[in-house]
């Protein structure tokens, strides 16, 4: 049985000149569901083929941006996101820029756990 999970991520920096942000996608620390997802265990090979940034894990809607960089940095998984030039993506970008939003979350399917 596939179980989709989510981990909250933190926005590190915003770049208004290119509508992008750097995030800690996964800290490698205990999350709010009592789980730890080690950055080195995250296989993002398939994700990199279509690195979309979705709003609220809505897989039925167009993306609001794209992930332009994803990497393991120590225990953390970090990424950079560039927002699309659409009306809805612009609204979400303005919410991040204005400080009304300050986190994102990643979705994943665990292959093994204990």
N, CA, C and O atoms as a GROMACS GRO file, in nm:
protein
  456
    1UNK      N    1   0.084  -0.118   0.000
    1UNK     CA    2   0.000   0.000   0.000
    1UNK      C    3   0.088   0.124   0.000
    1UNK      O    4   0.177   0.138   0.084
    2UNK      N    5   0.064   0.214  -0.095
    2UNK     CA    6   0.140   0.338  -0.102
    2UNK      C    7   0.083   0.439  -0.005
    2UNK      O    8  -0.038   0.460   0.001
    3UNK      N    9   0.172   0.501   0.072
    3UNK     CA   10   0.127   0.602   0.167
    3UNK      C   11   0.202   0.731   0.138
    3UNK      O   12   0.323   0.739   0.160
    4UNK      N   13   0.133   0.831   0.088
    4UNK     CA   14   0.193   0.960   0.056
    4UNK      C   15   0.204   1.040   0.185
    4UNK      O   16   0.110   1.046   0.264
    5UNK      N   17   0.320   1.100   0.206
    5UNK     CA   18   0.346   1.177   0.328
    5UNK      C   19   0.390   1.317   0.290
    5UNK      O   20   0.420   1.344   0.174
    6UNK      N   21   0.393   1.406   0.387
    6UNK     CA   22   0.436   1.543   0.365
    6UNK      C   23   0.530   1.584   0.477
    6UNK      O   24   0.514   1.542   0.592
    7UNK      N   25   0.628   1.667   0.442
    7UNK     CA   26   0.722   1.722   0.539
    7UNK      C   27   0.722   1.873   0.520
    7UNK      O   28   0.737   1.921   0.407
    8UNK      N   29   0.707   1.949   0.628
    8UNK     CA   30   0.709   2.094   0.616
    8UNK      C   31   0.851   2.142   0.592
    8UNK      O   32   0.946   2.091   0.652
    9UNK      N   33   0.864   2.239   0.505
    9UNK     CA   34   0.994   2.296   0.470
    9UNK      C   35   0.995   2.445   0.504
    9UNK      O   36   0.890   2.505   0.524
   10UNK      N   37   1.114   2.503   0.509
   10UNK     CA   38   1.132   2.641   0.553
   10UNK      C   39   1.190   2.724   0.440
   10UNK      O   40   1.283   2.681   0.371
   11UNK      N   41   1.136   2.844   0.420
   11UNK     CA   42   1.190   2.938   0.322
   11UNK      C   43   1.312   3.006   0.384
   11UNK      O   44   1.302   3.067   0.491
   12UNK      N   45   1.428   2.995   0.318
   12UNK     CA   46   1.552   3.058   0.367
   12UNK      C   47   1.570   3.199   0.314
   12UNK      O   48   1.605   3.289   0.389
   13UNK      N   49   1.545   3.219   0.184
   13UNK     CA   50   1.572   3.349   0.123
   13UNK      C   51   1.482   3.369   0.001
   13UNK      O   52   1.446   3.274  -0.068
   14UNK      N   53   1.448   3.496  -0.023
   14UNK     CA   54   1.369   3.534  -0.141
   14UNK      C   55   1.453   3.622  -0.231
   14UNK      O   56   1.533   3.702  -0.183
   15UNK      N   57   1.437   3.607  -0.362
   15UNK     CA   58   1.506   3.690  -0.461
   15UNK      C   59   1.401   3.756  -0.550
   15UNK      O   60   1.362   3.698  -0.652
   16UNK      N   61   1.356   3.877  -0.514
   16UNK     CA   62   1.251   3.944  -0.594
   16UNK      C   63   1.291   3.969  -0.739
   16UNK      O   64   1.204   3.970  -0.826
   17UNK      N   65   1.420   3.990  -0.766
   17UNK     CA   66   1.461   4.020  -0.903
   17UNK      C   67   1.432   3.907  -1.001
   17UNK      O   68   1.413   3.934  -1.120
   18UNK      N   69   1.429   3.783  -0.955
   18UNK     CA   70   1.395   3.673  -1.046
   18UNK      C   71   1.281   3.585  -0.994
   18UNK      O   72   1.265   3.471  -1.038
   19UNK      N   73   1.204   3.639  -0.900
   19UNK     CA   74   1.086   3.568  -0.846
   19UNK      C   75   1.121   3.426  -0.801
   19UNK      O   76   1.055   3.330  -0.839
   20UNK      N   77   1.225   3.416  -0.720
   20UNK     CA   78   1.266   3.283  -0.675
   20UNK      C   79   1.289   3.283  -0.524
   20UNK      O   80   1.301   3.388  -0.461
   21UNK      N   81   1.295   3.163  -0.470
   21UNK     CA   82   1.324   3.148  -0.327
   21UNK      C   83   1.408   3.023  -0.307
   21UNK      O   84   1.399   2.926  -0.382
   22UNK      N   85   1.490   3.029  -0.204
   22UNK     CA   86   1.569   2.915  -0.160
   22UNK      C   87   1.501   2.857  -0.038
   22UNK      O   88   1.459   2.931   0.052
   23UNK      N   89   1.490   2.725  -0.034
   23UNK     CA   90   1.421   2.660   0.076
   23UNK      C   91   1.504   2.546   0.134
   23UNK      O   92   1.588   2.487   0.067
   24UNK      N   93   1.478   2.517   0.259
   24UNK     CA   94   1.523   2.392   0.320
   24UNK      C   95   1.404   2.298   0.303
   24UNK      O   96   1.307   2.305   0.378
   25UNK      N   97   1.412   2.213   0.204
   25UNK     CA   98   1.300   2.125   0.169
   25UNK      C   99   1.277   2.018   0.275
   25UNK      O  100   1.164   1.973   0.295
   26UNK      N  101   1.383   1.978   0.342
   26UNK     CA  102   1.374   1.876   0.445
   26UNK      C  103   1.497   1.892   0.533
   26UNK      O  104   1.610   1.883   0.485
   27UNK      N  105   1.477   1.915   0.662
   27UNK     CA  106   1.590   1.941   0.752
   27UNK      C  107   1.662   1.814   0.797
   27UNK      O  108   1.774   1.821   0.846
   28UNK      N  109   1.598   1.699   0.780
   28UNK     CA  110   1.656   1.575   0.831
   28UNK      C  111   1.630   1.558   0.980
   28UNK      O  112   1.680   1.464   1.041
   29UNK      N  113   1.552   1.649   1.037
   29UNK     CA  114   1.517   1.642   1.178
   29UNK      C  115   1.378   1.581   1.196
   29UNK      O  116   1.306   1.560   1.098
   30UNK      N  117   1.342   1.553   1.318
   30UNK     CA  118   1.210   1.498   1.350
   30UNK      C  119   1.103   1.595   1.302
   30UNK      O  120   1.106   1.713   1.336
   31UNK      N  121   1.006   1.546   1.222
   31UNK     CA  122   0.901   1.633   1.173
   31UNK      C  123   0.779   1.628   1.265
   31UNK      O  124   0.779   1.557   1.366
   32UNK      N  125   0.676   1.703   1.229
   32UNK     CA  126   0.558   1.712   1.315
   32UNK      C  127   0.479   1.583   1.323
   32UNK      O  128   0.392   1.569   1.409
   33UNK      N  129   0.508   1.488   1.236
   33UNK     CA  130   0.442   1.358   1.241
   33UNK      C  131   0.530   1.253   1.310
   33UNK      O  132   0.498   1.134   1.309
   34UNK      N  133   0.641   1.299   1.370
   34UNK     CA  134   0.729   1.210   1.442
   34UNK      C  135   0.820   1.128   1.354
   34UNK      O  136   0.868   1.022   1.396
   35UNK      N  137   0.845   1.173   1.231
   35UNK     CA  138   0.928   1.100   1.137
   35UNK      C  139   1.056   1.177   1.106
   35UNK      O  140   1.062   1.299   1.121
   36UNK      N  141   1.156   1.102   1.062
   36UNK     CA  142   1.280   1.161   1.013
   36UNK      C  143   1.302   1.109   0.872
   36UNK      O  144   1.295   0.988   0.847
   37UNK      N  145   1.327   1.201   0.778
   37UNK     CA  146   1.356   1.162   0.641
   37UNK      C  147   1.499   1.208   0.612
   37UNK      O  148   1.521   1.326   0.584
   38UNK      N  149   1.596   1.118   0.618
   38UNK     CA  150   1.735   1.158   0.593
   38UNK      C  151   1.752   1.208   0.450
   38UNK      O  152   1.706   1.142   0.356
   39UNK      N  153   1.817   1.321   0.432
   39UNK     CA  154   1.836   1.380   0.299
   39UNK      C  155   1.904   1.283   0.204
   39UNK      O  156   1.868   1.277   0.086
   40UNK      N  157   2.000   1.208   0.253
   40UNK     CA  158   2.071   1.116   0.165
   40UNK      C  159   1.983   0.999   0.119
   40UNK      O  160   2.018   0.927   0.026
   41UNK      N  161   1.869   0.980   0.185
   41UNK     CA  162   1.778   0.872   0.146
   41UNK      C  163   1.676   0.918   0.042
   41UNK      O  164   1.601   0.836  -0.013
   42UNK      N  165   1.672   1.047   0.014
   42UNK     CA  166   1.574   1.100  -0.082
   42UNK      C  167   1.628   1.082  -0.224
   42UNK      O  168   1.732   1.137  -0.260
   43UNK      N  169   1.556   1.005  -0.304
   43UNK     CA  170   1.591   0.986  -0.444
   43UNK      C  171   1.505   1.081  -0.526
   43UNK      O  172   1.386   1.057  -0.543
   44UNK      N  173   1.564   1.187  -0.578
   44UNK     CA  174   1.488   1.286  -0.654
   44UNK      C  175   1.514   1.274  -0.804
   44UNK      O  176   1.488   1.369  -0.879
   45UNK      N  177   1.564   1.159  -0.849
   45UNK     CA  178   1.592   1.136  -0.991
   45UNK      C  179   1.467   1.154  -1.077
   45UNK      O  180   1.471   1.226  -1.177
   46UNK      N  181   1.359   1.090  -1.040
   46UNK     CA  182   1.235   1.101  -1.117
   46UNK      C  183   1.180   1.243  -1.109
   46UNK      O  184   1.134   1.297  -1.210
   47UNK      N  185   1.183   1.304  -0.992
   47UNK     CA  186   1.134   1.440  -0.975
   47UNK      C  187   1.208   1.537  -1.067
   47UNK      O  188   1.146   1.628  -1.124
   48UNK      N  189   1.338   1.519  -1.082
   48UNK     CA  190   1.418   1.610  -1.165
   48UNK      C  191   1.378   1.607  -1.312
   48UNK      O  192   1.409   1.700  -1.386
   49UNK      N  193   1.310   1.502  -1.356
   49UNK     CA  194   1.263   1.495  -1.495
   49UNK      C  195   1.147   1.591  -1.520
   49UNK      O  196   1.122   1.630  -1.634
   50UNK      N  197   1.076   1.630  -1.415
   50UNK     CA  198   0.964   1.724  -1.423
   50UNK      C  199   0.954   1.796  -1.289
   50UNK      O  200   0.862   1.769  -1.211
   51UNK      N  201   1.046   1.886  -1.261
   51UNK     CA  202   1.059   1.946  -1.126
   51UNK      C  203   0.958   2.057  -1.098
   51UNK      O  204   0.995   2.173  -1.082
   52UNK      N  205   0.831   2.020  -1.092
   52UNK     CA  206   0.726   2.118  -1.070
   52UNK      C  207   0.710   2.153  -0.923
   52UNK      O  208   0.735   2.071  -0.834
   53UNK      N  209   0.669   2.276  -0.900
   53UNK     CA  210   0.639   2.327  -0.767
   53UNK      C  211   0.489   2.350  -0.762
   53UNK      O  212   0.438   2.441  -0.827
   54UNK      N  213   0.419   2.267  -0.686
   54UNK     CA  214   0.274   2.268  -0.682
   54UNK      C  215   0.223   2.350  -0.566
   54UNK      O  216   0.291   2.367  -0.465
   55UNK      N  217   0.102   2.401  -0.580
   55UNK     CA  218   0.037   2.470  -0.470
   55UNK      C  219  -0.044   2.367  -0.391
   55UNK      O  220  -0.131   2.300  -0.447
   56UNK      N  221  -0.017   2.356  -0.263
   56UNK     CA  222  -0.094   2.273  -0.170
   56UNK      C  223  -0.107   2.127  -0.215
   56UNK      O  224  -0.211   2.065  -0.195
   57UNK      N  225  -0.002   2.074  -0.276
   57UNK     CA  226   0.000   1.933  -0.318
   57UNK      C  227  -0.114   1.900  -0.415
   57UNK      O  228  -0.159   1.786  -0.422
   58UNK      N  229  -0.160   2.000  -0.490
   58UNK     CA  230  -0.270   1.977  -0.585
   58UNK      C  231  -0.213   1.928  -0.717
   58UNK      O  232  -0.168   2.006  -0.800
   59UNK      N  233  -0.215   1.797  -0.735
   59UNK     CA  234  -0.159   1.734  -0.853
   59UNK      C  235  -0.248   1.750  -0.976
   59UNK      O  236  -0.209   1.713  -1.086
   60UNK      N  237  -0.368   1.806  -0.957
   60UNK     CA  238  -0.460   1.825  -1.069
   60UNK      C  239  -0.450   1.965  -1.129
   60UNK      O  240  -0.504   1.990  -1.237
   61UNK      N  241  -0.383   2.056  -1.061
   61UNK     CA  242  -0.372   2.195  -1.107
   61UNK      C  243  -0.235   2.219  -1.171
   61UNK      O  244  -0.139   2.147  -1.142
   62UNK      N  245  -0.226   2.320  -1.257
   62UNK     CA  246  -0.094   2.354  -1.314
   62UNK      C  247   0.002   2.397  -1.202
   62UNK      O  248  -0.042   2.448  -1.099
   63UNK      N  249   0.131   2.378  -1.222
   63UNK     CA  250   0.228   2.418  -1.120
   63UNK      C  251   0.234   2.570  -1.107
   63UNK      O  252   0.199   2.644  -1.199
   64UNK      N  253   0.280   2.616  -0.990
   64UNK     CA  254   0.300   2.760  -0.970
   64UNK      C  255   0.446   2.798  -0.990
   64UNK      O  256   0.481   2.916  -0.986
   65UNK      N  257   0.531   2.699  -1.012
   65UNK     CA  258   0.672   2.727  -1.037
   65UNK      C  259   0.747   2.600  -1.070
   65UNK      O  260   0.690   2.493  -1.089
   66UNK      N  261   0.880   2.617  -1.075
   66UNK     CA  262   0.965   2.501  -1.102
   66UNK      C  263   1.083   2.503  -1.005
   66UNK      O  264   1.130   2.609  -0.962
   67UNK      N  265   1.130   2.385  -0.973
   67UNK     CA  266   1.247   2.371  -0.887
   67UNK      C  267   1.368   2.375  -0.980
   67UNK      O  268   1.384   2.290  -1.067
   68UNK      N  269   1.454   2.475  -0.960
   68UNK     CA  270   1.570   2.493  -1.047
   68UNK      C  271   1.696   2.430  -0.992
   68UNK      O  272   1.795   2.415  -1.063
   69UNK      N  273   1.693   2.392  -0.862
   69UNK     CA  274   1.809   2.328  -0.799
   69UNK      C  275   1.758   2.247  -0.682
   69UNK      O  276   1.672   2.294  -0.606
   70UNK      N  277   1.811   2.126  -0.666
   70UNK     CA  278   1.781   2.044  -0.548
   70UNK      C  279   1.909   1.971  -0.512
   70UNK      O  280   1.975   1.914  -0.599
   71UNK      N  281   1.944   1.971  -0.383
   71UNK     CA  282   2.071   1.911  -0.342
   71UNK      C  283   2.067   1.873  -0.194
   71UNK      O  284   1.993   1.932  -0.114
   72UNK      N  285   2.148   1.774  -0.159
   72UNK     CA  286   2.168   1.739  -0.019
   72UNK      C  287   2.283   1.824   0.034
   72UNK      O  288   2.390   1.831  -0.027
   73UNK      N  289   2.259   1.888   0.147
   73UNK     CA  290   2.362   1.968   0.213
   73UNK      C  291   2.367   1.924   0.359
   73UNK      O  292   2.290   1.971   0.442
   74UNK      N  293   2.459   1.834   0.388
   74UNK     CA  294   2.464   1.775   0.521
   74UNK      C  295   2.338   1.692   0.543
   74UNK      O  296   2.304   1.607   0.461
   75UNK      N  297   2.269   1.717   0.654
   75UNK     CA  298   2.146   1.644   0.684
   75UNK      C  299   2.026   1.701   0.610
   75UNK      O  300   1.920   1.639   0.608
   76UNK      N  301   2.042   1.818   0.548
   76UNK     CA  302   1.928   1.887   0.487
   76UNK      C  303   1.920   1.863   0.336
   76UNK      O  304   2.020   1.840   0.269
   77UNK      N  305   1.798   1.869   0.287
   77UNK     CA  306   1.770   1.870   0.144
   77UNK      C  307   1.728   2.013   0.111
   77UNK      O  308   1.628   2.061   0.164
   78UNK      N  309   1.803   2.079   0.025
   78UNK     CA  310   1.774   2.218  -0.008
   78UNK      C  311   1.731   2.230  -0.154
   78UNK      O  312   1.759   2.142  -0.235
   79UNK      N  313   1.664   2.339  -0.186
   79UNK     CA  314   1.617   2.359  -0.322
   79UNK      C  315   1.598   2.507  -0.350
   79UNK      O  316   1.588   2.589  -0.258
   80UNK      N  317   1.595   2.540  -0.478
   80UNK     CA  318   1.560   2.674  -0.524
   80UNK      C  319   1.437   2.661  -0.612
   80UNK      O  320   1.426   2.566  -0.690
   81UNK      N  321   1.346   2.756  -0.599
   81UNK     CA  322   1.220   2.754  -0.672
   81UNK      C  323   1.204   2.886  -0.746
   81UNK      O  324   1.227   2.993  -0.689
   82UNK      N  325   1.165   2.879  -0.873
   82UNK     CA  326   1.133   2.999  -0.949
   82UNK      C  327   0.984   2.995  -0.979
   82UNK      O  328   0.931   2.895  -1.028
   83UNK      N  329   0.916   3.107  -0.950
   83UNK     CA  330   0.771   3.114  -0.968
   83UNK      C  331   0.735   3.142  -1.113
   83UNK      O  332   0.804   3.216  -1.183
   84UNK      N  333   0.626   3.081  -1.158
   84UNK     CA  334   0.575   3.100  -1.294
   84UNK      C  335   0.517   3.240  -1.310
   84UNK      O  336   0.487   3.308  -1.212
   85UNK      N  337   0.503   3.282  -1.435
   85UNK     CA  338   0.447   3.414  -1.468
   85UNK      C  339   0.298   3.400  -1.497
   85UNK      O  340   0.250   3.447  -1.600
   86UNK      N  341   0.225   3.337  -1.406
   86UNK     CA  342   0.080   3.327  -1.419
   86UNK      C  343   0.016   3.410  -1.309
   86UNK      O  344   0.081   3.445  -1.211
   87UNK      N  345  -0.112   3.441  -1.324
   87UNK     CA  346  -0.180   3.523  -1.225
   87UNK      C  347  -0.180   3.457  -1.087
   87UNK      O  348  -0.147   3.521  -0.987
   88UNK      N  349  -0.216   3.328  -1.080
   88UNK     CA  350  -0.222   3.261  -0.951
   88UNK      C  351  -0.083   3.248  -0.889
   88UNK      O  352  -0.066   3.274  -0.770
   89UNK      N  353   0.016   3.209  -0.969
   89UNK     CA  354   0.153   3.197  -0.917
   89UNK      C  355   0.202   3.333  -0.867
   89UNK      O  356   0.273   3.340  -0.767
   90UNK      N  357   0.165   3.440  -0.936
   90UNK     CA  358   0.204   3.574  -0.893
   90UNK      C  359   0.141   3.608  -0.758
   90UNK      O  360   0.206   3.670  -0.674
   91UNK      N  361   0.016   3.570  -0.739
   91UNK     CA  362  -0.050   3.592  -0.609
   91UNK      C  363   0.026   3.520  -0.498
   91UNK      O  364   0.051   3.577  -0.392
   92UNK      N  365   0.061   3.394  -0.522
   92UNK     CA  366   0.133   3.317  -0.420
   92UNK      C  367   0.271   3.377  -0.396
   92UNK      O  368   0.314   3.386  -0.281
   93UNK      N  369   0.340   3.417  -0.503
   93UNK     CA  370   0.471   3.482  -0.488
   93UNK      C  371   0.459   3.606  -0.399
   93UNK      O  372   0.542   3.626  -0.310
   94UNK      N  373   0.357   3.688  -0.422
   94UNK     CA  374   0.338   3.810  -0.342
   94UNK      C  375   0.313   3.776  -0.195
   94UNK      O  376   0.357   3.850  -0.107
   95UNK      N  377   0.244   3.666  -0.168
   95UNK     CA  378   0.223   3.624  -0.029
   95UNK      C  379   0.355   3.585   0.038
   95UNK      O  380   0.377   3.617   0.154
   96UNK      N  381   0.442   3.515  -0.034
   96UNK     CA  382   0.574   3.483   0.021
   96UNK      C  383   0.655   3.610   0.039
   96UNK      O  384   0.715   3.631   0.145
   97UNK      N  385   0.658   3.694  -0.061
   97UNK     CA  386   0.736   3.817  -0.057
   97UNK      C  387   0.690   3.908   0.058
   97UNK      O  388   0.772   3.974   0.123
   98UNK      N  389   0.560   3.910   0.082
   98UNK     CA  390   0.506   3.994   0.189
   98UNK      C  391   0.515   3.933   0.328
   98UNK      O  392   0.479   3.997   0.426
   99UNK      N  393   0.565   3.808   0.337
   99UNK     CA  394   0.578   3.744   0.467
   99UNK      C  395   0.452   3.676   0.518
   99UNK      O  396   0.447   3.631   0.632
  100UNK      N  397   0.349   3.669   0.433
  100UNK     CA  398   0.226   3.603   0.474
  100UNK      C  399   0.238   3.452   0.467
  100UNK      O  400   0.166   3.380   0.537
  101UNK      N  401   0.329   3.402   0.384
  101UNK     CA  402   0.364   3.261   0.377
  101UNK      C  403   0.513   3.250   0.404
  101UNK      O  404   0.592   3.332   0.356
  102UNK      N  405   0.553   3.148   0.480
  102UNK     CA  406   0.696   3.134   0.509
  102UNK      C  407   0.743   2.989   0.509
  102UNK      O  408   0.855   2.960   0.551
  103UNK      N  409   0.658   2.899   0.463
  103UNK     CA  410   0.696   2.758   0.461
  103UNK      C  411   0.634   2.692   0.339
  103UNK      O  412   0.541   2.745   0.278
  104UNK      N  413   0.687   2.577   0.305
  104UNK     CA  414   0.633   2.491   0.200
  104UNK      C  415   0.637   2.349   0.256
  104UNK      O  416   0.685   2.328   0.367
  105UNK      N  417   0.587   2.254   0.182
  105UNK     CA  418   0.602   2.115   0.226
  105UNK      C  419   0.630   2.029   0.104
  105UNK      O  420   0.586   2.059  -0.007
  106UNK      N  421   0.704   1.924   0.126
  106UNK     CA  422   0.733   1.830   0.019
  106UNK      C  423   0.646   1.707   0.039
  106UNK      O  424   0.617   1.666   0.152
  107UNK      N  425   0.605   1.648  -0.072
  107UNK     CA  426   0.532   1.523  -0.066
  107UNK      C  427   0.625   1.410  -0.104
  107UNK      O  428   0.714   1.429  -0.188
  108UNK      N  429   0.607   1.296  -0.047
  108UNK     CA  430   0.692   1.182  -0.081
  108UNK      C  431   0.620   1.053  -0.052
  108UNK      O  432   0.524   1.050   0.026
  109UNK      N  433   0.666   0.948  -0.113
  109UNK     CA  434   0.618   0.814  -0.087
  109UNK      C  435   0.736   0.736  -0.031
  109UNK      O  436   0.837   0.718  -0.099
  110UNK      N  437   0.723   0.691   0.092
  110UNK     CA  438   0.830   0.615   0.154
  110UNK      C  439   0.843   0.476   0.094
  110UNK      O  440   0.743   0.406   0.076
  111UNK      N  441   0.964   0.437   0.064
  111UNK     CA  442   0.988   0.300   0.011
  111UNK      C  443   1.017   0.202   0.124
  111UNK      O  444   0.985   0.083   0.116
  112UNK      N  445   1.078   0.254   0.228
  112UNK     CA  446   1.108   0.170   0.344
  112UNK      C  447   1.104   0.257   0.469
  112UNK      O  448   1.138   0.375   0.464
  113UNK      N  449   1.064   0.200   0.576
  113UNK     CA  450   1.060   0.273   0.702
  113UNK      C  451   1.059   0.173   0.816
  113UNK      O  452   1.031   0.054   0.799
  114UNK      N  453   1.091   0.226   0.935
  114UNK     CA  454   1.087   0.139   1.052
  114UNK      C  455   1.033   0.216   1.170
  114UNK      O  456   1.022   0.160   1.279
   0.00000   0.00000   0.00000
